[in-house]
């Protein structure tokens, strides 16, 4: 950030006014430390897009300053963009043992594992990066090995909570280190960045233990096969499914690549205890009595190609859901996924399955891994920050988190509700937000990174809504006249009974426009295409109120 050598700067490139693609950074002198590098999944308006990751153009421009990437935990919205980040900026990656296992899967797939420095940390680690000492503290979340981070800068201590809740009876025995948090707060926190996902929900987040009791009860009542879908990374939930299988004497099969991979990492690294002989292959499911089998699968968010969606469409090869089978959705839909999840639930009921769904007390099959209001207030009370930046949430969540902060003593005006790219500068322990840096979305489409821009998305949207008209015409270069065509085809453009007449009129308009341009010596391809698009577009809209994409193809002979 230029000449501002002794200014401490904090900014986000993702995770503000949205849930997903988290990426934050702290900059002091000539060092930038990046926190998390996630992705998020596109909504229905982003046609053909596979993933969205943060725009890291500012970091690429200042890559000599970027010294480290620190990961708080292993969820996709915090690690899902790492492989793309490291292709542009190769720096050491600091993460806990389980998180490193998940990162290694990605880096191996993208052939980056041999050239990446992976450094294992834990809640007792101390790391020095330039002028900043970095310490960590344990937090509880819905995945193992989660950390909060303390940056000890010359200006003061900056704390990033990571994702957290205060579960006093965690299934995985990973208790939040409340005593250490209190010590950090006692020493003084200049600025706190704290997650806001559940800032609208009153009370405390229920314990994961509640889910285990309900899962076991559902397993005991089930008459035939059991299908349970949850986040592959929720190892505590997976362990509870394993425990329920043990109690009810069922074998367990895994469906979905991410489920198989994450369970494999968790077992190898000692985070998941599965009895010998319990796991069976997909090909063994139909060989066993249905009341002796449980299937753990991906797809709890309604992803169209995930195992649960294909099972609900009866298109999963070799495995099918039959009447009286039990299907449990042990995850709540992320905002934006509700429609896809509802569609799958409807399909499951159509198949005759007994479906258990809904989070919290409605089914008992899911509790959030993110703190409710009382959890967030407890974190604020422990840390006692002078300044506060609510992160990881949509605007209304950040707003509610600010009100919570003010209710427990953060001075009014000392909370910054930022957008991605906004920068908070701290000088002489005084914080200001007066500037910003480039930030936004980078779209992943197949193997392309950032190849798809707003214009391409606009074209895809137009094609999806109103279809297209393709017209082919041949022009003699020497005689300067139309010698063949125009021939016009429509695709995805429903014209009804009058389609033949309308296409004839379109061809007449193209002929007239082309001849007028040729007579006026305006025969460059760009000029001709632009005029044909305009005249055809106006005519079609006036008669159909539709705006199909018009593609003129001009052949010169």
Tab-separated table of C-alpha atoms in Angstrom, residues 97-528:
chain	number	residue	atom	x	y	z
A	97	UNK	CA	-3.094	-31.433	10.641
A	98	UNK	CA	-6.600	-32.334	9.448
A	99	UNK	CA	-6.907	-29.204	7.305
A	100	UNK	CA	-3.568	-29.981	5.650
A	101	UNK	CA	-4.904	-33.436	4.763
A	102	UNK	CA	-7.801	-31.850	2.853
A	103	UNK	CA	-5.524	-29.283	1.203
A	104	UNK	CA	-3.140	-32.037	0.087
A	105	UNK	CA	-6.012	-33.722	-1.799
A	106	UNK	CA	-6.555	-30.541	-3.824
A	107	UNK	CA	-2.893	-29.870	-4.457
A	108	UNK	CA	-2.268	-33.462	-5.547
A	109	UNK	CA	-5.158	-33.286	-8.005
A	110	UNK	CA	-3.803	-30.023	-9.449
A	111	UNK	CA	-0.159	-31.269	-9.465
A	112	UNK	CA	0.975	-28.567	-7.025
A	113	UNK	CA	1.891	-30.736	-4.044
A	114	UNK	CA	5.628	-31.014	-4.820
A	115	UNK	CA	6.122	-27.267	-5.193
A	116	UNK	CA	4.080	-26.083	-2.198
A	117	UNK	CA	5.457	-25.602	1.309
A	118	UNK	CA	2.881	-26.890	3.804
A	119	UNK	CA	3.546	-26.054	7.457
A	120	UNK	CA	1.578	-27.783	10.214
A	121	UNK	CA	0.399	-25.633	13.121
A	122	UNK	CA	-1.785	-26.113	16.193
A	123	UNK	CA	-3.291	-23.982	18.937
A	124	UNK	CA	0.099	-23.806	20.715
A	125	UNK	CA	2.119	-22.737	17.673
A	126	UNK	CA	4.017	-19.436	17.420
A	127	UNK	CA	5.023	-18.081	14.009
A	128	UNK	CA	6.959	-14.916	13.181
A	129	UNK	CA	6.365	-13.321	9.779
A	130	UNK	CA	8.340	-10.106	9.333
A	131	UNK	CA	7.289	-7.658	12.052
A	132	UNK	CA	4.250	-9.726	13.051
A	133	UNK	CA	4.199	-12.535	15.612
A	134	UNK	CA	1.297	-14.931	15.062
A	135	UNK	CA	-0.337	-17.069	17.759
A	136	UNK	CA	-3.411	-19.290	17.691
A	137	UNK	CA	-6.274	-20.463	19.886
A	138	UNK	CA	-8.631	-23.421	19.570
A	139	UNK	CA	-12.273	-22.879	18.581
A	140	UNK	CA	-15.093	-25.377	18.115
A	141	UNK	CA	-16.877	-25.675	14.767
A	142	UNK	CA	-18.445	-28.401	12.613
A	143	UNK	CA	-15.094	-29.713	11.368
A	144	UNK	CA	-12.017	-30.813	13.334
A	145	UNK	CA	-8.921	-28.719	14.028
A	146	UNK	CA	-10.271	-25.158	13.866
A	147	UNK	CA	-8.239	-22.143	14.958
A	148	UNK	CA	-8.607	-18.479	15.755
A	149	UNK	CA	-5.578	-16.277	15.021
A	150	UNK	CA	-3.823	-13.502	16.984
A	151	UNK	CA	-1.598	-11.127	14.988
A	152	UNK	CA	0.749	-9.276	17.327
A	153	UNK	CA	1.651	-6.143	15.371
A	154	UNK	CA	3.566	-3.029	16.469
A	155	UNK	CA	0.237	-1.158	16.367
A	156	UNK	CA	-1.535	-3.675	18.601
A	157	UNK	CA	-3.136	-7.122	18.542
A	158	UNK	CA	-5.517	-8.063	15.741
A	159	UNK	CA	-7.683	-11.175	16.279
A	160	UNK	CA	-9.464	-13.256	13.628
A	161	UNK	CA	-11.891	-15.735	15.209
A	162	UNK	CA	-12.294	-18.151	12.294
A	163	UNK	CA	-15.691	-19.896	12.260
A	164	UNK	CA	-16.808	-20.846	15.747
A	165	UNK	CA	-19.462	-21.679	18.278
A	166	UNK	CA	-19.216	-22.458	21.996
A	167	UNK	CA	-20.212	-26.125	22.286
A	168	UNK	CA	-19.672	-27.181	25.901
A	169	UNK	CA	-20.246	-30.863	25.091
A	170	UNK	CA	-18.496	-31.362	21.729
A	171	UNK	CA	-18.656	-34.831	20.209
A	172	UNK	CA	-15.011	-34.657	19.114
A	173	UNK	CA	-13.815	-33.409	22.528
A	174	UNK	CA	-12.399	-30.281	20.879
A	175	UNK	CA	-13.354	-27.667	23.445
A	176	UNK	CA	-13.074	-23.959	22.726
A	177	UNK	CA	-10.081	-22.580	24.633
A	178	UNK	CA	-12.082	-20.011	26.584
A	179	UNK	CA	-9.282	-19.427	29.133
A	180	UNK	CA	-6.791	-18.546	26.374
A	181	UNK	CA	-9.345	-16.245	24.713
A	182	UNK	CA	-9.818	-14.438	28.033
A	183	UNK	CA	-6.021	-14.056	28.375
A	184	UNK	CA	-5.822	-12.603	24.861
A	185	UNK	CA	-8.591	-10.143	25.741
A	186	UNK	CA	-6.876	-9.200	29.020
A	187	UNK	CA	-3.653	-8.319	27.145
A	188	UNK	CA	-5.639	-6.025	24.853
A	189	UNK	CA	-7.210	-6.454	21.424
A	190	UNK	CA	-6.949	-3.474	19.098
A	191	UNK	CA	-9.204	-4.975	16.405
A	192	UNK	CA	-11.418	-8.072	16.273
A	193	UNK	CA	-12.662	-9.755	13.088
A	194	UNK	CA	-15.473	-12.135	14.044
A	195	UNK	CA	-17.814	-14.271	11.940
A	196	UNK	CA	-21.459	-13.216	11.609
A	197	UNK	CA	-23.311	-16.154	9.993
A	198	UNK	CA	-25.884	-16.586	12.775
A	199	UNK	CA	-25.955	-13.017	14.109
A	200	UNK	CA	-29.738	-12.903	13.569
A	201	UNK	CA	-30.496	-15.994	15.695
A	202	UNK	CA	-31.084	-15.481	19.428
A	203	UNK	CA	-29.710	-17.741	22.146
A	204	UNK	CA	-26.825	-20.220	22.074
A	205	UNK	CA	-26.114	-22.726	19.304
A	206	UNK	CA	-27.353	-26.198	20.312
A	207	UNK	CA	-24.730	-28.865	20.985
A	208	UNK	CA	-23.772	-31.438	18.366
A	209	UNK	CA	-24.572	-34.089	20.998
A	210	UNK	CA	-28.275	-33.488	20.341
A	211	UNK	CA	-27.876	-34.730	16.758
A	212	UNK	CA	-26.273	-38.015	17.808
A	213	UNK	CA	-29.272	-38.949	19.963
A	214	UNK	CA	-31.738	-38.251	17.130
A	215	UNK	CA	-29.644	-40.106	14.535
A	216	UNK	CA	-29.492	-43.195	16.739
A	217	UNK	CA	-33.251	-43.056	17.359
A	218	UNK	CA	-33.966	-42.782	13.602
A	219	UNK	CA	-31.668	-45.747	12.894
A	220	UNK	CA	-33.512	-47.895	15.435
A	221	UNK	CA	-36.893	-47.065	13.866
A	222	UNK	CA	-35.839	-47.578	10.241
A	223	UNK	CA	-37.307	-50.672	8.559
A	224	UNK	CA	-35.106	-50.869	5.459
A	225	UNK	CA	-32.024	-49.128	4.036
A	226	UNK	CA	-30.970	-45.802	5.529
A	227	UNK	CA	-29.516	-43.009	3.394
A	228	UNK	CA	-28.018	-40.094	5.351
A	229	UNK	CA	-26.658	-37.005	3.613
A	230	UNK	CA	-24.472	-34.421	5.336
A	231	UNK	CA	-21.391	-32.318	4.699
A	232	UNK	CA	-18.461	-34.664	4.127
A	233	UNK	CA	-16.297	-32.400	6.286
A	234	UNK	CA	-18.566	-32.705	9.344
A	235	UNK	CA	-16.536	-35.501	10.900
A	236	UNK	CA	-18.435	-35.302	14.199
A	237	UNK	CA	-21.660	-36.012	12.298
A	238	UNK	CA	-19.988	-38.847	10.391
A	239	UNK	CA	-18.765	-40.319	13.688
A	240	UNK	CA	-22.321	-40.228	15.037
A	241	UNK	CA	-23.529	-42.135	11.962
A	242	UNK	CA	-20.783	-44.709	12.560
A	243	UNK	CA	-21.862	-44.989	16.215
A	244	UNK	CA	-25.512	-45.465	15.195
A	245	UNK	CA	-24.484	-48.203	12.724
A	246	UNK	CA	-22.597	-49.930	15.525
A	247	UNK	CA	-25.612	-49.841	17.864
A	248	UNK	CA	-28.037	-51.095	15.174
A	249	UNK	CA	-25.631	-53.636	13.634
A	250	UNK	CA	-25.558	-52.043	10.172
A	251	UNK	CA	-22.776	-51.929	7.609
A	252	UNK	CA	-21.869	-48.514	6.174
A	253	UNK	CA	-21.288	-47.581	2.525
A	254	UNK	CA	-19.968	-44.222	1.276
A	255	UNK	CA	-21.282	-42.537	-1.891
A	256	UNK	CA	-19.747	-39.442	-3.428
A	257	UNK	CA	-16.111	-38.632	-4.117
A	258	UNK	CA	-15.732	-35.943	-1.443
A	259	UNK	CA	-17.301	-38.231	1.188
A	260	UNK	CA	-14.891	-41.057	0.346
A	261	UNK	CA	-11.861	-38.707	0.285
A	262	UNK	CA	-12.625	-36.836	3.522
A	263	UNK	CA	-13.481	-39.991	5.467
A	264	UNK	CA	-10.244	-41.527	4.223
A	265	UNK	CA	-8.216	-38.511	5.443
A	266	UNK	CA	-10.055	-38.485	8.793
A	267	UNK	CA	-9.418	-42.206	9.374
A	268	UNK	CA	-5.762	-42.012	8.352
A	269	UNK	CA	-5.096	-39.068	10.670
A	270	UNK	CA	-7.016	-40.422	13.636
A	271	UNK	CA	-10.018	-38.087	13.618
A	272	UNK	CA	-12.593	-40.802	12.884
A	273	UNK	CA	-12.985	-44.170	14.597
A	274	UNK	CA	-14.625	-46.773	12.335
A	275	UNK	CA	-14.749	-50.413	13.540
A	276	UNK	CA	-12.976	-52.962	11.348
A	277	UNK	CA	-15.307	-54.533	8.803
A	278	UNK	CA	-18.023	-51.852	9.051
A	279	UNK	CA	-17.269	-50.112	5.745
A	280	UNK	CA	-18.497	-51.858	2.610
A	281	UNK	CA	-18.164	-51.018	-1.076
A	282	UNK	CA	-20.941	-49.624	-3.225
A	283	UNK	CA	-21.184	-52.950	-5.072
A	284	UNK	CA	-22.023	-54.773	-1.815
A	285	UNK	CA	-25.108	-52.697	-0.943
A	286	UNK	CA	-27.574	-54.806	-2.940
A	287	UNK	CA	-26.040	-58.072	-1.703
A	288	UNK	CA	-27.116	-57.388	1.871
A	289	UNK	CA	-30.474	-57.355	3.597
A	290	UNK	CA	-31.813	-53.780	3.434
A	291	UNK	CA	-32.234	-53.527	7.219
A	292	UNK	CA	-28.493	-54.219	7.609
A	293	UNK	CA	-27.228	-51.322	5.456
A	294	UNK	CA	-26.718	-47.577	5.913
A	295	UNK	CA	-25.405	-45.294	3.187
A	296	UNK	CA	-23.622	-42.022	3.900
A	297	UNK	CA	-23.696	-39.711	0.883
A	298	UNK	CA	-22.961	-36.238	-0.398
A	299	UNK	CA	-25.536	-33.825	-1.787
A	300	UNK	CA	-27.205	-32.288	1.271
A	301	UNK	CA	-27.153	-28.880	-0.474
A	302	UNK	CA	-29.053	-30.082	-3.549
A	303	UNK	CA	-26.019	-30.105	-5.854
A	304	UNK	CA	-27.394	-31.575	-9.117
A	305	UNK	CA	-24.486	-33.974	-9.752
A	306	UNK	CA	-23.988	-35.103	-6.143
A	307	UNK	CA	-24.997	-38.568	-4.947
A	308	UNK	CA	-28.283	-37.602	-3.254
A	309	UNK	CA	-29.622	-35.732	-6.298
A	310	UNK	CA	-28.874	-38.696	-8.567
A	311	UNK	CA	-30.424	-41.109	-6.078
A	312	UNK	CA	-33.565	-38.956	-5.931
A	313	UNK	CA	-33.783	-39.065	-9.752
A	314	UNK	CA	-33.224	-42.842	-9.790
A	315	UNK	CA	-30.118	-42.232	-11.903
A	316	UNK	CA	-27.380	-43.483	-9.561
A	317	UNK	CA	-26.015	-46.601	-11.185
A	318	UNK	CA	-26.270	-49.715	-9.022
A	319	UNK	CA	-28.010	-48.104	-6.017
A	320	UNK	CA	-31.650	-47.104	-5.709
A	321	UNK	CA	-34.001	-45.718	-3.099
A	322	UNK	CA	-37.042	-47.970	-2.689
A	323	UNK	CA	-40.366	-47.496	-0.871
A	324	UNK	CA	-39.978	-47.574	2.933
A	325	UNK	CA	-36.259	-46.731	2.759
A	326	UNK	CA	-35.344	-43.918	5.181
A	327	UNK	CA	-33.568	-40.796	3.902
A	328	UNK	CA	-32.126	-38.348	6.443
A	329	UNK	CA	-30.899	-34.870	5.495
A	330	UNK	CA	-28.515	-34.071	8.347
A	331	UNK	CA	-27.581	-30.571	7.175
A	332	UNK	CA	-29.401	-27.277	6.813
A	333	UNK	CA	-29.481	-25.617	3.373
A	334	UNK	CA	-27.011	-22.789	2.867
A	335	UNK	CA	-28.842	-19.568	1.832
A	336	UNK	CA	-29.563	-19.823	-1.895
A	337	UNK	CA	-29.748	-23.634	-1.960
A	338	UNK	CA	-33.281	-23.979	-0.551
A	339	UNK	CA	-34.961	-24.462	-3.940
A	340	UNK	CA	-32.636	-27.295	-5.015
A	341	UNK	CA	-32.974	-29.047	-1.652
A	342	UNK	CA	-36.785	-28.797	-1.778
A	343	UNK	CA	-36.800	-30.326	-5.248
A	344	UNK	CA	-34.787	-33.318	-4.028
A	345	UNK	CA	-37.062	-33.801	-0.999
A	346	UNK	CA	-40.091	-33.847	-3.319
A	347	UNK	CA	-38.377	-36.434	-5.519
A	348	UNK	CA	-37.598	-38.610	-2.499
A	349	UNK	CA	-41.217	-38.589	-1.367
A	350	UNK	CA	-42.251	-39.519	-4.925
A	351	UNK	CA	-40.013	-42.595	-4.652
A	352	UNK	CA	-41.956	-43.627	-1.541
A	353	UNK	CA	-39.098	-42.971	0.893
A	354	UNK	CA	-39.528	-41.929	4.492
A	355	UNK	CA	-37.762	-38.544	4.553
A	356	UNK	CA	-36.461	-36.800	7.682
A	357	UNK	CA	-35.375	-33.227	7.042
A	358	UNK	CA	-35.252	-29.779	8.624
A	359	UNK	CA	-32.684	-28.336	11.021
A	360	UNK	CA	-32.858	-27.628	14.751
A	361	UNK	CA	-35.755	-28.937	16.800
A	362	UNK	CA	-37.921	-29.724	13.740
A	363	UNK	CA	-35.981	-32.930	13.075
A	364	UNK	CA	-33.059	-32.885	15.484
A	365	UNK	CA	-30.802	-33.980	12.627
A	366	UNK	CA	-28.762	-30.814	12.290
A	367	UNK	CA	-27.341	-28.062	14.441
A	368	UNK	CA	-25.289	-25.200	13.122
A	369	UNK	CA	-21.530	-24.984	13.483
A	370	UNK	CA	-21.786	-21.191	13.714
A	371	UNK	CA	-22.430	-19.257	16.901
A	372	UNK	CA	-25.822	-17.714	17.641
A	373	UNK	CA	-26.129	-14.267	19.223
A	374	UNK	CA	-25.093	-15.330	22.736
A	375	UNK	CA	-22.006	-17.133	21.360
A	376	UNK	CA	-21.038	-14.007	19.419
A	377	UNK	CA	-21.556	-11.801	22.476
A	378	UNK	CA	-19.405	-14.163	24.558
A	379	UNK	CA	-16.554	-13.880	22.040
A	380	UNK	CA	-16.839	-10.081	22.039
A	381	UNK	CA	-16.881	-10.035	25.860
A	382	UNK	CA	-13.800	-12.264	26.083
A	383	UNK	CA	-11.841	-10.238	23.522
A	384	UNK	CA	-12.992	-6.720	24.524
A	385	UNK	CA	-11.779	-5.116	21.260
A	386	UNK	CA	-11.323	-1.402	20.732
A	387	UNK	CA	-12.358	-1.746	17.085
A	388	UNK	CA	-14.565	-4.386	15.478
A	389	UNK	CA	-15.087	-5.710	11.926
A	390	UNK	CA	-17.946	-8.219	11.535
A	391	UNK	CA	-17.050	-10.654	8.737
A	392	UNK	CA	-18.362	-13.799	7.003
A	393	UNK	CA	-21.946	-12.816	6.327
A	394	UNK	CA	-24.474	-10.934	4.263
A	395	UNK	CA	-25.113	-7.282	5.051
A	396	UNK	CA	-28.010	-7.855	7.442
A	397	UNK	CA	-25.871	-10.327	9.438
A	398	UNK	CA	-23.008	-7.836	9.692
A	399	UNK	CA	-25.496	-5.165	10.793
A	400	UNK	CA	-26.949	-7.349	13.560
A	401	UNK	CA	-23.444	-8.290	14.698
A	402	UNK	CA	-22.573	-4.600	15.025
A	403	UNK	CA	-25.602	-4.094	17.291
A	404	UNK	CA	-24.506	-7.066	19.404
A	405	UNK	CA	-21.012	-5.578	19.710
A	406	UNK	CA	-22.372	-2.239	20.854
A	407	UNK	CA	-24.633	-4.005	23.386
A	408	UNK	CA	-21.591	-5.540	25.112
A	409	UNK	CA	-19.414	-2.450	25.193
A	410	UNK	CA	-17.818	-1.768	21.794
A	411	UNK	CA	-17.982	1.997	21.397
A	412	UNK	CA	-20.498	3.256	18.843
A	413	UNK	CA	-18.632	4.281	15.684
A	414	UNK	CA	-15.803	1.793	16.281
A	415	UNK	CA	-17.417	-0.941	14.183
A	416	UNK	CA	-16.679	-1.046	10.454
A	417	UNK	CA	-19.256	-2.716	8.211
A	418	UNK	CA	-17.179	-3.134	5.079
A	419	UNK	CA	-17.574	-4.433	1.556
A	420	UNK	CA	-15.039	-6.669	-0.162
A	421	UNK	CA	-12.139	-4.420	-1.120
A	422	UNK	CA	-12.674	-1.834	1.616
A	423	UNK	CA	-9.551	-1.170	3.702
A	424	UNK	CA	-9.304	-0.270	7.385
A	425	UNK	CA	-6.041	1.585	8.075
A	426	UNK	CA	-4.709	1.825	11.625
A	427	UNK	CA	-2.105	4.431	12.543
A	428	UNK	CA	-1.150	5.384	16.113
A	429	UNK	CA	-3.911	3.004	17.290
A	430	UNK	CA	-6.584	4.997	15.435
A	431	UNK	CA	-8.589	3.158	12.757
A	432	UNK	CA	-10.124	4.697	9.637
A	433	UNK	CA	-11.894	3.318	6.582
A	434	UNK	CA	-11.400	5.767	3.726
A	435	UNK	CA	-10.208	3.754	0.724
A	436	UNK	CA	-10.502	0.481	-1.112
A	437	UNK	CA	-8.630	-1.883	-3.417
A	438	UNK	CA	-9.823	-3.968	-6.405
A	439	UNK	CA	-12.058	-6.870	-5.307
A	440	UNK	CA	-14.787	-8.974	-6.818
A	441	UNK	CA	-15.475	-12.402	-8.267
A	442	UNK	CA	-13.329	-14.625	-10.439
A	443	UNK	CA	-15.372	-17.276	-12.247
A	444	UNK	CA	-14.127	-20.822	-12.811
A	445	UNK	CA	-15.622	-22.340	-15.956
A	446	UNK	CA	-14.223	-25.803	-16.714
A	447	UNK	CA	-10.469	-25.344	-16.754
A	448	UNK	CA	-10.706	-21.603	-17.405
A	449	UNK	CA	-9.911	-19.235	-14.530
A	450	UNK	CA	-11.365	-15.771	-14.972
A	451	UNK	CA	-12.057	-16.334	-18.680
A	452	UNK	CA	-15.771	-15.695	-18.229
A	453	UNK	CA	-16.675	-12.051	-17.742
A	454	UNK	CA	-19.897	-10.107	-17.424
A	455	UNK	CA	-20.378	-9.980	-21.203
A	456	UNK	CA	-20.198	-13.772	-21.559
A	457	UNK	CA	-22.643	-14.225	-18.670
A	458	UNK	CA	-24.990	-11.674	-20.241
A	459	UNK	CA	-24.891	-13.577	-23.532
A	460	UNK	CA	-25.593	-16.885	-21.755
A	461	UNK	CA	-28.525	-15.321	-19.923
A	462	UNK	CA	-29.952	-13.939	-23.173
A	463	UNK	CA	-29.587	-17.323	-24.891
A	464	UNK	CA	-31.253	-19.105	-21.969
A	465	UNK	CA	-34.216	-16.730	-21.915
A	466	UNK	CA	-34.946	-15.837	-25.549
A	467	UNK	CA	-32.860	-18.210	-27.671
A	468	UNK	CA	-31.058	-17.226	-30.849
A	469	UNK	CA	-31.473	-16.506	-34.547
A	470	UNK	CA	-28.626	-17.480	-36.883
A	471	UNK	CA	-28.654	-16.046	-40.376
A	472	UNK	CA	-26.224	-17.047	-43.124
A	473	UNK	CA	-25.693	-14.921	-46.259
A	474	UNK	CA	-23.138	-15.033	-49.075
A	475	UNK	CA	-21.795	-11.864	-50.718
A	476	UNK	CA	-19.807	-11.575	-53.948
A	477	UNK	CA	-16.720	-9.514	-53.228
A	478	UNK	CA	-16.169	-8.558	-56.871
A	479	UNK	CA	-19.787	-7.848	-57.863
A	480	UNK	CA	-20.657	-6.349	-54.434
A	481	UNK	CA	-24.015	-8.023	-54.231
A	482	UNK	CA	-25.880	-10.680	-52.291
A	483	UNK	CA	-25.561	-13.960	-54.193
A	484	UNK	CA	-27.048	-16.452	-51.713
A	485	UNK	CA	-29.313	-16.341	-48.692
A	486	UNK	CA	-30.130	-15.121	-46.235
A	487	UNK	CA	-31.051	-18.421	-44.578
A	488	UNK	CA	-32.246	-17.943	-40.995
A	489	UNK	CA	-32.506	-20.641	-38.331
A	490	UNK	CA	-33.964	-20.268	-34.849
A	491	UNK	CA	-32.897	-22.186	-31.740
A	492	UNK	CA	-34.631	-21.862	-28.398
A	493	UNK	CA	-36.853	-19.132	-29.848
A	494	UNK	CA	-40.469	-20.289	-29.753
A	495	UNK	CA	-42.387	-18.548	-32.478
A	496	UNK	CA	-45.645	-20.488	-32.626
A	497	UNK	CA	-47.904	-20.701	-35.690
A	498	UNK	CA	-46.646	-17.512	-37.295
A	499	UNK	CA	-43.001	-18.628	-37.253
A	500	UNK	CA	-42.754	-19.217	-40.994
A	501	UNK	CA	-44.098	-15.762	-41.858
A	502	UNK	CA	-41.920	-14.107	-39.248
A	503	UNK	CA	-38.740	-15.786	-40.528
A	504	UNK	CA	-39.645	-14.800	-44.105
A	505	UNK	CA	-40.015	-11.187	-42.973
A	506	UNK	CA	-36.716	-11.417	-41.082
A	507	UNK	CA	-35.012	-12.604	-44.283
A	508	UNK	CA	-36.571	-9.716	-46.231
A	509	UNK	CA	-35.275	-7.216	-43.646
A	510	UNK	CA	-31.776	-8.729	-43.808
A	511	UNK	CA	-31.799	-8.585	-47.611
A	512	UNK	CA	-32.957	-4.958	-47.602
A	513	UNK	CA	-30.401	-3.929	-44.953
A	514	UNK	CA	-27.540	-5.721	-46.746
A	515	UNK	CA	-28.356	-4.222	-50.170
A	516	UNK	CA	-28.609	-0.706	-48.710
A	517	UNK	CA	-25.190	-1.088	-47.073
A	518	UNK	CA	-23.622	-2.481	-50.244
A	519	UNK	CA	-25.068	0.403	-52.295
A	520	UNK	CA	-23.616	2.874	-49.798
A	521	UNK	CA	-20.170	1.145	-49.910
A	522	UNK	CA	-20.495	0.203	-46.244
A	523	UNK	CA	-19.459	-3.384	-46.764
A	524	UNK	CA	-17.113	-4.044	-43.804
A	525	UNK	CA	-18.168	-7.134	-41.874
A	526	UNK	CA	-18.480	-5.297	-38.556
A	527	UNK	CA	-20.726	-2.579	-40.002
A	528	UNK	CA	-22.925	-5.119	-41.796
